[in-house]
PDB file of C-alpha atoms in Angstrom:
ATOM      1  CA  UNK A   1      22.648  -8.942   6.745  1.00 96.00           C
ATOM      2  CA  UNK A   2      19.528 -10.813   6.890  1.00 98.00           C
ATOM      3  CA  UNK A   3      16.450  -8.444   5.568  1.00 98.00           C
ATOM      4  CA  UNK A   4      12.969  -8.354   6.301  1.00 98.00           C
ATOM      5  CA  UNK A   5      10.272  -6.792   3.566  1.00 98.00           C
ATOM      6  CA  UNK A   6       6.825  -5.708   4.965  1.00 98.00           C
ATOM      7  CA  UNK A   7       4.288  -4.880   2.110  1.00 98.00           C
ATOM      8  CA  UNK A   8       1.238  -2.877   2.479  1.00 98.00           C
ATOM      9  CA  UNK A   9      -0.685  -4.854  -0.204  1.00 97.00           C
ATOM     10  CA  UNK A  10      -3.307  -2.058  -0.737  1.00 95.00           C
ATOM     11  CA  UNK A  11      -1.218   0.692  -0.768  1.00 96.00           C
ATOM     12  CA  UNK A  12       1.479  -0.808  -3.257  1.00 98.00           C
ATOM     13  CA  UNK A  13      -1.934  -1.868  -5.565  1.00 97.00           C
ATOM     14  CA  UNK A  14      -3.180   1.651  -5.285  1.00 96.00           C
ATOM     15  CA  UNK A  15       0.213   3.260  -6.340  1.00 97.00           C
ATOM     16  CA  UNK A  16       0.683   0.971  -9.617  1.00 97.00           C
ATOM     17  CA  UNK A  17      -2.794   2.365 -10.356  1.00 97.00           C
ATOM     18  CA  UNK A  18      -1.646   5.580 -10.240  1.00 96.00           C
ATOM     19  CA  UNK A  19       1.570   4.894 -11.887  1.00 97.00           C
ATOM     20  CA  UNK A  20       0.680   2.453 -14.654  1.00 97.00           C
ATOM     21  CA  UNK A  21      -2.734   3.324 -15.095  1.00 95.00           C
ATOM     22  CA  UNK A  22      -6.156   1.333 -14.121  1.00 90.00           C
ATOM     23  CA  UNK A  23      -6.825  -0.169 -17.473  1.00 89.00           C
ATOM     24  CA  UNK A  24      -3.977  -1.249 -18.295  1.00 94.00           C
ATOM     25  CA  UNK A  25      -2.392  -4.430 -18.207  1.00 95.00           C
ATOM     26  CA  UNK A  26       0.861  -5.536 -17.122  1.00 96.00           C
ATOM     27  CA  UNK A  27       1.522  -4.637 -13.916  1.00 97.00           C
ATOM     28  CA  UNK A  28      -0.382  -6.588 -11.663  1.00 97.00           C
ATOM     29  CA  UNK A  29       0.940  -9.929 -11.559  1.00 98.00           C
ATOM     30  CA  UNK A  30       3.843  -8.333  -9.491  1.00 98.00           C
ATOM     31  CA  UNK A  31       6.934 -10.496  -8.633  1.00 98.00           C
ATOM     32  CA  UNK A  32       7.292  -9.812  -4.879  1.00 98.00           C
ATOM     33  CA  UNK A  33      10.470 -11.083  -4.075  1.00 98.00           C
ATOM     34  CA  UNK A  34      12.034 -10.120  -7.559  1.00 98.00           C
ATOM     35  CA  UNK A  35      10.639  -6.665  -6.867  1.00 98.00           C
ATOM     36  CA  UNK A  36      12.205  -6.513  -3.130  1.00 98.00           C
ATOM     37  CA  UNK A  37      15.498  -8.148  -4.156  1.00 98.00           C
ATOM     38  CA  UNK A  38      16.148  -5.553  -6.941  1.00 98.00           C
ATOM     39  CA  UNK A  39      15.361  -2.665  -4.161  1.00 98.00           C
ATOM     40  CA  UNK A  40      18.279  -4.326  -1.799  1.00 98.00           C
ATOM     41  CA  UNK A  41      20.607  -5.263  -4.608  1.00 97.00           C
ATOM     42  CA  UNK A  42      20.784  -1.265  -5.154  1.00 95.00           C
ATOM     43  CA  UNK A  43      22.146  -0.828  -2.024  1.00 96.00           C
ATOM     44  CA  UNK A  44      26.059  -0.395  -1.707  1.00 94.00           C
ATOM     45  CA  UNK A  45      25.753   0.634   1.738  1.00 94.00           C
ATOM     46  CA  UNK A  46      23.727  -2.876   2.708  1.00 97.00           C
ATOM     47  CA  UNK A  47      26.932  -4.985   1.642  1.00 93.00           C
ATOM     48  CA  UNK A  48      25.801  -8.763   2.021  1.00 94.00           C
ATOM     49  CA  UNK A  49      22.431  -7.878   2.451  1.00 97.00           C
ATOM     50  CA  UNK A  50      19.838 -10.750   1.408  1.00 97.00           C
ATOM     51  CA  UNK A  51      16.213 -11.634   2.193  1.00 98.00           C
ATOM     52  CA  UNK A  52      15.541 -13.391   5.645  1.00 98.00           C
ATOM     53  CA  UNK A  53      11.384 -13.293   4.535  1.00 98.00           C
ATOM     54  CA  UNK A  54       8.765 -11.198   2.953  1.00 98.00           C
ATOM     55  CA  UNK A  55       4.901 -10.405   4.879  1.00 98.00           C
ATOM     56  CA  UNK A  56       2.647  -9.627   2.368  1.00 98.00           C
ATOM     57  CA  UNK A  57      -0.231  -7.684   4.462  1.00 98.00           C
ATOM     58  CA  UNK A  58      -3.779  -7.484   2.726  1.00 97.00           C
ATOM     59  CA  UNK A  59      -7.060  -8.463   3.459  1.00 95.00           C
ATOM     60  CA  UNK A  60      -9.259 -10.397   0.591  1.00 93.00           C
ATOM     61  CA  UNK A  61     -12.260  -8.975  -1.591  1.00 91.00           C
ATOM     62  CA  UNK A  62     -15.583  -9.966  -0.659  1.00 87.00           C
ATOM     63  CA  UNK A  63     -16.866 -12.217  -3.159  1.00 87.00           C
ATOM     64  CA  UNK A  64     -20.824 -11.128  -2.548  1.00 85.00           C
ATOM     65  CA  UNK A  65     -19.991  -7.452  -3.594  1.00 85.00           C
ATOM     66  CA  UNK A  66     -17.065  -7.737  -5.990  1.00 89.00           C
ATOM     67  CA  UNK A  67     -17.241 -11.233  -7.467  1.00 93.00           C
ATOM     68  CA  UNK A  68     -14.025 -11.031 -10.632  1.00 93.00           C
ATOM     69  CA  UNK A  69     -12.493  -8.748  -8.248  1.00 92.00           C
ATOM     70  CA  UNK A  70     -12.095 -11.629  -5.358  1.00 93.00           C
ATOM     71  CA  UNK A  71     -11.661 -14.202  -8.361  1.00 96.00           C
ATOM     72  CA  UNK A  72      -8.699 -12.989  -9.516  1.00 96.00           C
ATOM     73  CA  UNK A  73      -7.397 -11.591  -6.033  1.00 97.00           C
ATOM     74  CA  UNK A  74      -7.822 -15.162  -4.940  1.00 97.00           C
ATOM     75  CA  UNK A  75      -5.567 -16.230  -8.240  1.00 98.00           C
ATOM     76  CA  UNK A  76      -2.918 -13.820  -7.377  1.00 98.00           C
ATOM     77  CA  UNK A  77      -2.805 -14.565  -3.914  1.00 98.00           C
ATOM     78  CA  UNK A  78      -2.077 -18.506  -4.552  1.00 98.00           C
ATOM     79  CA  UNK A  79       0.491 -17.908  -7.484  1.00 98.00           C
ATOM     80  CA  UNK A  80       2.499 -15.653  -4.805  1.00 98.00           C
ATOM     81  CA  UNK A  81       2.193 -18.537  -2.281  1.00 98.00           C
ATOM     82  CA  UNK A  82       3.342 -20.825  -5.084  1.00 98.00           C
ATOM     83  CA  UNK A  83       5.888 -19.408  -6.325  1.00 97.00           C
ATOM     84  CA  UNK A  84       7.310 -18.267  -3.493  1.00 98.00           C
ATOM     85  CA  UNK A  85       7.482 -14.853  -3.999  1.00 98.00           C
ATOM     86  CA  UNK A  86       6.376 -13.818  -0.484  1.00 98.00           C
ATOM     87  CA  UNK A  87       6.792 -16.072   2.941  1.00 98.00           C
ATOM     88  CA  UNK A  88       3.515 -15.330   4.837  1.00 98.00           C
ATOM     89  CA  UNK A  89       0.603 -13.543   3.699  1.00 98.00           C
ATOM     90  CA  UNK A  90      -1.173 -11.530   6.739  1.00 97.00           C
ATOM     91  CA  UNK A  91      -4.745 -10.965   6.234  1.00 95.00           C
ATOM     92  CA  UNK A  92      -7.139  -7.253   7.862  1.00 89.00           C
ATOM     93  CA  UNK A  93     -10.744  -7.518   6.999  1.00 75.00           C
ATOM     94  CA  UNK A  94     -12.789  -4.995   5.048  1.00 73.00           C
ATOM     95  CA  UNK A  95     -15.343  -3.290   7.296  1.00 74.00           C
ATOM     96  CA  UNK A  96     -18.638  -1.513   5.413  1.00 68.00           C
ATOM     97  CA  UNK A  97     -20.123   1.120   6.961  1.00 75.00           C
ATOM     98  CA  UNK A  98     -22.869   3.725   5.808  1.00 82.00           C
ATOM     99  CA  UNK A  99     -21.188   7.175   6.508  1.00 82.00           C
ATOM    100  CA  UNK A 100     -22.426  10.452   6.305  1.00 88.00           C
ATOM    101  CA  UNK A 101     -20.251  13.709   5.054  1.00 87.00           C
ATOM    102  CA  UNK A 102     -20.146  16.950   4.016  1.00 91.00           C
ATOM    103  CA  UNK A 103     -20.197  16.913   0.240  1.00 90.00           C
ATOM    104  CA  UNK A 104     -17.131  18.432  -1.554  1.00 90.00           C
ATOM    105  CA  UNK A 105     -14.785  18.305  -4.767  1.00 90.00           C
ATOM    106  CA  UNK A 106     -10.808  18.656  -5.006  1.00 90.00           C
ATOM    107  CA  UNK A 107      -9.442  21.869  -5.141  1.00 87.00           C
ATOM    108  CA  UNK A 108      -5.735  22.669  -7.541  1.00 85.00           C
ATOM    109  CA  UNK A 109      -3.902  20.454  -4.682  1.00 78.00           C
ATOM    110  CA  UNK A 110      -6.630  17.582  -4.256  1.00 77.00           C
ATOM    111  CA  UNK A 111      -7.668  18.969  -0.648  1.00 85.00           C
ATOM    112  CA  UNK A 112     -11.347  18.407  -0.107  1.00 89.00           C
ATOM    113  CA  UNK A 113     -13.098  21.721  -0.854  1.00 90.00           C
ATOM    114  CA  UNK A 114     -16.879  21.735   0.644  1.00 91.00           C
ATOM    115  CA  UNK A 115     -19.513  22.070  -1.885  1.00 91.00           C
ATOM    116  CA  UNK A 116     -21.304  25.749  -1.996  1.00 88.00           C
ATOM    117  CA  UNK A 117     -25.000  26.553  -2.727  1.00 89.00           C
ATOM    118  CA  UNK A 118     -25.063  28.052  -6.243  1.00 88.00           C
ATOM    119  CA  UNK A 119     -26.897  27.868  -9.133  1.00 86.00           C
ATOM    120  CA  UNK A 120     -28.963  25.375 -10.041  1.00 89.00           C
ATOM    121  CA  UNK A 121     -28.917  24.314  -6.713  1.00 88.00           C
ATOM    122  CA  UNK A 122     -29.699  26.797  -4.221  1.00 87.00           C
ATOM    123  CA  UNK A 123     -30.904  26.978  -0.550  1.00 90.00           C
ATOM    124  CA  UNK A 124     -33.275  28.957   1.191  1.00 88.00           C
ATOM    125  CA  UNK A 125     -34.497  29.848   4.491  1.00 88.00           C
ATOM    126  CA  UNK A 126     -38.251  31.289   4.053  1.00 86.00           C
ATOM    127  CA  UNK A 127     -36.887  32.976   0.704  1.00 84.00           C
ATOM    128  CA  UNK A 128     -33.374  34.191   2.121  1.00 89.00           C
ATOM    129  CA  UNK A 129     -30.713  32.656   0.788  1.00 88.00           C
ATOM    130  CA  UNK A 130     -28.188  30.291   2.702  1.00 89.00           C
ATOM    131  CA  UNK A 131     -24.993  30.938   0.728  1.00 87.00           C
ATOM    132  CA  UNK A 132     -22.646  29.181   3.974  1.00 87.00           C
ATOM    133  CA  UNK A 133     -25.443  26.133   3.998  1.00 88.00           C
ATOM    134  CA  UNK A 134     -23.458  22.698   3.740  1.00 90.00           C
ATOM    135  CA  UNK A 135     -24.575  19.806   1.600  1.00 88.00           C
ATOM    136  CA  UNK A 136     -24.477  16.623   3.441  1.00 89.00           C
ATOM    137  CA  UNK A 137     -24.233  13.125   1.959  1.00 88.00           C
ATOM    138  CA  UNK A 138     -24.574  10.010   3.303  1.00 87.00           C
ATOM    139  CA  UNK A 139     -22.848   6.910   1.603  1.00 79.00           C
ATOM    140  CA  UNK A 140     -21.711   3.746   1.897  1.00 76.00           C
ATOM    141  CA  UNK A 141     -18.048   2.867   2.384  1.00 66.00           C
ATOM    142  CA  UNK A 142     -15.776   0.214   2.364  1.00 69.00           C
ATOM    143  CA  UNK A 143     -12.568   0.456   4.115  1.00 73.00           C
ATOM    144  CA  UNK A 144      -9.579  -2.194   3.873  1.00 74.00           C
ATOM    145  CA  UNK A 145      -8.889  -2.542   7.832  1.00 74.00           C
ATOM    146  CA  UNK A 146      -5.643  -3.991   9.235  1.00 71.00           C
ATOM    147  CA  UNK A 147      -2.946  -4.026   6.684  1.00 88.00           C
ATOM    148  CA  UNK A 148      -0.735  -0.973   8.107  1.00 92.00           C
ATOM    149  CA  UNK A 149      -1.432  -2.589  11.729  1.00 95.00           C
ATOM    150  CA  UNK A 150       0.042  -5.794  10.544  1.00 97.00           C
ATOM    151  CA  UNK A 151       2.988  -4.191   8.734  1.00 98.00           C
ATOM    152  CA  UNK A 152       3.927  -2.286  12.056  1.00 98.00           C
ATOM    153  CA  UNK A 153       3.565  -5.698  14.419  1.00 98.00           C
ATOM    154  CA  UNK A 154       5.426  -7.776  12.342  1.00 98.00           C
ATOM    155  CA  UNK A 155       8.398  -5.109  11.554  1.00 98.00           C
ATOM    156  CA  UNK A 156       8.584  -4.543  15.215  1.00 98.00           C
ATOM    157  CA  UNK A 157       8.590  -8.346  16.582  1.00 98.00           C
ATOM    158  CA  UNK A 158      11.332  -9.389  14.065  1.00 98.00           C
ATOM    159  CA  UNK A 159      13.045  -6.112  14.819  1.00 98.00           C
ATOM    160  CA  UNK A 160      12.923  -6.614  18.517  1.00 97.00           C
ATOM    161  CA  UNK A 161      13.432 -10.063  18.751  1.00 98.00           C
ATOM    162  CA  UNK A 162      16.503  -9.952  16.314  1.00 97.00           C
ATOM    163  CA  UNK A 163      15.104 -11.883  13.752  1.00 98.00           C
ATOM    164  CA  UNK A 164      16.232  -9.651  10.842  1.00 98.00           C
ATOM    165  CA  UNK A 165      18.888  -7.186  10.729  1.00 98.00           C
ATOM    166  CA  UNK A 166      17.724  -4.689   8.706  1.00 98.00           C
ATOM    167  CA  UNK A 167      13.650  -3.919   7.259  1.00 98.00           C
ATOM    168  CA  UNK A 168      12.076  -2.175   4.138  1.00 98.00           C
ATOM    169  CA  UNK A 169       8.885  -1.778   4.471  1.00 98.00           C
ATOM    170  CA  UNK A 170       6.949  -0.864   1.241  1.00 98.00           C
ATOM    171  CA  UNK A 171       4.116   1.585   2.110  1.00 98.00           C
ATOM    172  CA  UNK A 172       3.596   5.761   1.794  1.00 97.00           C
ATOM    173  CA  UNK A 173       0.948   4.914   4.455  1.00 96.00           C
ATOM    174  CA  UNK A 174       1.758   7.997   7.335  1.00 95.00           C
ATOM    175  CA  UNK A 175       0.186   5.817  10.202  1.00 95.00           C
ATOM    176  CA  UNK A 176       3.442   4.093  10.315  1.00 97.00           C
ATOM    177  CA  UNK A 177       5.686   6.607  11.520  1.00 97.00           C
ATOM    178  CA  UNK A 178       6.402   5.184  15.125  1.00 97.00           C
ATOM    179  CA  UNK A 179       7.012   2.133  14.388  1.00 97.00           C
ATOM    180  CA  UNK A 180       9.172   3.230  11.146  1.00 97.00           C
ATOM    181  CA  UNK A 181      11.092   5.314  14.084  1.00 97.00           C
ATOM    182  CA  UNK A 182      11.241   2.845  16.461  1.00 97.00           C
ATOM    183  CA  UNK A 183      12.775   0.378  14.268  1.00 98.00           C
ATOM    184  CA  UNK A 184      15.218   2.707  12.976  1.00 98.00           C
ATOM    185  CA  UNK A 185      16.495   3.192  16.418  1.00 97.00           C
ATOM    186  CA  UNK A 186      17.654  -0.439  16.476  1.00 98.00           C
ATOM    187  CA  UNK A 187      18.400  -1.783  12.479  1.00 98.00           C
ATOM    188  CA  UNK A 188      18.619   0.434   8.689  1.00 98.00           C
ATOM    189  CA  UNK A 189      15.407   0.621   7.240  1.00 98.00           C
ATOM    190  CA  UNK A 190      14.448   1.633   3.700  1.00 98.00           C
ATOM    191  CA  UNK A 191      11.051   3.067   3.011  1.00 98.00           C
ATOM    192  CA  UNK A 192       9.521   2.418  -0.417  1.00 98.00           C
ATOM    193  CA  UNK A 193       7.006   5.105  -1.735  1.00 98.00           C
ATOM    194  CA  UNK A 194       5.042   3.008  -4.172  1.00 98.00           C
ATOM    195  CA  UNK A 195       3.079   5.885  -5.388  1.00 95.00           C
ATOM    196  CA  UNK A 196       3.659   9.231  -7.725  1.00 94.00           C
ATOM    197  CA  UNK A 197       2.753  10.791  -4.886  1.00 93.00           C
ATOM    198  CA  UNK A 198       5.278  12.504  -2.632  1.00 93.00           C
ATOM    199  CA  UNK A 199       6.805  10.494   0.526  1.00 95.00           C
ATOM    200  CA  UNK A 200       4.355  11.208   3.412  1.00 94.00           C
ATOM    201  CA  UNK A 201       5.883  13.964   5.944  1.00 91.00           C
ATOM    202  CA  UNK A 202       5.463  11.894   8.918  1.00 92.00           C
ATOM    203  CA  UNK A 203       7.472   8.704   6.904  1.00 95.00           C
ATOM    204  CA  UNK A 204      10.631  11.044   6.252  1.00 91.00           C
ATOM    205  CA  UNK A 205      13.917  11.076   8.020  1.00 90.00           C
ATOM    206  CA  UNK A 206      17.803  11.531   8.341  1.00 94.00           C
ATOM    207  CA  UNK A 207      20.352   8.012   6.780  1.00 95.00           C
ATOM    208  CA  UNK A 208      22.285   8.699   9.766  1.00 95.00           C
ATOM    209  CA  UNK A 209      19.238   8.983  12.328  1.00 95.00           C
ATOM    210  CA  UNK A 210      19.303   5.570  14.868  1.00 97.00           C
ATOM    211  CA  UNK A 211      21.992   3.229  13.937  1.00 97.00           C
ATOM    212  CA  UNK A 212      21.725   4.938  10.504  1.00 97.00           C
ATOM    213  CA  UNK A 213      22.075   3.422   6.432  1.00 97.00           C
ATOM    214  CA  UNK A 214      18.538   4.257   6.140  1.00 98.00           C
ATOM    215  CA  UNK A 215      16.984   4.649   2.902  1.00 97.00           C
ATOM    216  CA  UNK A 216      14.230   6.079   0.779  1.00 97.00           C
ATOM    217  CA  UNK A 217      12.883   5.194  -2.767  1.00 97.00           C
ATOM    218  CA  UNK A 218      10.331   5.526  -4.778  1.00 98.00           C
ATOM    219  CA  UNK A 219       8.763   3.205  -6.852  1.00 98.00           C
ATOM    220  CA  UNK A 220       8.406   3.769 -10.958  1.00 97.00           C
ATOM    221  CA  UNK A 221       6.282   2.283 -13.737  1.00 98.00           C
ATOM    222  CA  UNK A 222       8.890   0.742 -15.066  1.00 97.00           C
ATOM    223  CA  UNK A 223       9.861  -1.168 -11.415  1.00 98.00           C
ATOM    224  CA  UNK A 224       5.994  -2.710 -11.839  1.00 98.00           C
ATOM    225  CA  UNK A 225       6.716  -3.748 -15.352  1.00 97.00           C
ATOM    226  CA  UNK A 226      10.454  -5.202 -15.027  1.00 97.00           C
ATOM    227  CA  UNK A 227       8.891  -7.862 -11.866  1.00 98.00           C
ATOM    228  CA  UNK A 228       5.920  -9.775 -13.369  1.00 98.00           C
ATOM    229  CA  UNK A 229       5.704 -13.354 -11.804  1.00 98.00           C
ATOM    230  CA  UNK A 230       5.862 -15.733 -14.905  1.00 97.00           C
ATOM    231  CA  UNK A 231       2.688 -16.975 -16.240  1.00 96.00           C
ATOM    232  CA  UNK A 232       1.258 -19.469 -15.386  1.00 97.00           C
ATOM    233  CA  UNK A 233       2.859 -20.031 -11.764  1.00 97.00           C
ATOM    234  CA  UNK A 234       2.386 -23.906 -11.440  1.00 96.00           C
ATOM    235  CA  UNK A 235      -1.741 -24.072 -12.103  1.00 97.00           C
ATOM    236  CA  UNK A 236      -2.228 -20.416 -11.637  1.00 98.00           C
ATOM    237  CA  UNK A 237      -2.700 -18.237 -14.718  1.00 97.00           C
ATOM    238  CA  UNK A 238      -2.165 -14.434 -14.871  1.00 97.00           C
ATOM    239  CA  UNK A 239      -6.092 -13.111 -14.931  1.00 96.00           C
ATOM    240  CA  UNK A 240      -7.421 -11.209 -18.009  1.00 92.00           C
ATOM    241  CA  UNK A 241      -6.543  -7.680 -18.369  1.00 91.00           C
ATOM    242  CA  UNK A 242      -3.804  -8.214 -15.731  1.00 95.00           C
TER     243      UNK A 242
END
């Protein structure tokens, strides 16, 4: 059973955050393919089941507004290409953008909850009060573009054109549903939640939907710890802090 591993760079980053915490170190230098082959190995139900290749989708830092961040980005990046711990690295683009938004705060659930006038900040209309008046913001924002785009096209052209017979795709990303449906309908696919987070609705299913020995897991602190590429990889050293 020849396999095929999609990464969403950005979310699996995002989710060791969470997990493992922002300061600390030890995590990020993740081992790819020692990560993915663990996941398979797992698997009873995938007997024979070993890596065809792994897409690693991100999109790089830009150097002029985050210059250690790209730096050691750049590091990683090449020490995964050297070592062989992914087989093609897709690149999105970031896109900045000034925005503008109501202005609001997490409620017990971490919805968005708008912002209220109320003391010390109040509004007024000729001395009447505007208790339902909404504070806007504008900001600036910078959004990673492409990444769940280029996890969906790949999955689907080596699905379709029989290149791999079976996917895991690693991503709680929700824009990925059809495709994650699609493919299902064809080979087994395993969905990897790499965040505390619960599995997004729209990414759940049945094992026995499609052509069924689908799967679901979710990632752990421990998973980030126990896959650390070794250090250096040929010239590349694990960054500070990492």
């Amino acid at each position: 059973m020849r396999v095929g591993v999609y990464v969403d760079a950005y979310n699996l980053y995002y989710g060791g955050r969470g997990l493992c915490g922002r300061g600390t170190a030890g995590w990020r230098w993740l081992d790819i393919r020692s990560l993915a082959t663990t996941l398979i190995a797992q698997r009873v139900d995938w007997p024979g089941a070993r890596i065809e290749r792994i897409v690693y989708c991100t999109a790089r830092i830009d150097a002029t507004t985050n210059a250690s961040g790209h730096r050691d980005q750049d590091i990683y990046l090449k020490a995964l290409a050297t070592g062989q711990s992914v087989d093609q690295i897709e690149y999105g683009k970031y896109v900045y953008r000034v925005k503008q938004a109501p202005l609001a705060v997490k409620d017990s659930h971490g919805r968005p909850q708008l912002v209220a006038p109320q003391w010390p900040i109040m509004v007024q209309n000729g001395g009447t009060p505007c208790n339902s008046a909404v504070f806007m913001a504008s900001f600036a924002n910078r959004e990673e573009k492409g990444s769940d785009v280029n996890v969906a096209a790949h999955l689907l052209i080596d699905v379709l054109t029989q290149t791999v017979d079976a996917a895991v795709v690693i991503s709680n990303d929700s824009d990925l549903s059809f495709p994650l449906r699609e493919a299902r309908k064809r080979v087994p696919v395993g969905v990897v939640n790499p965040s505390k987070n619960y599995l997004a609705g729209d990414l759940r299913g049945a094992s026995s939907e499609g052509v069924g020995k689908h799967w679901w897991r979710q990632l752990t602190q421990q998973d980030f710890l126990s896959h650390q590429l070794s250090d250096p990889v040929g010239k590349y050293a694990r960054p500070v802090d990492w």
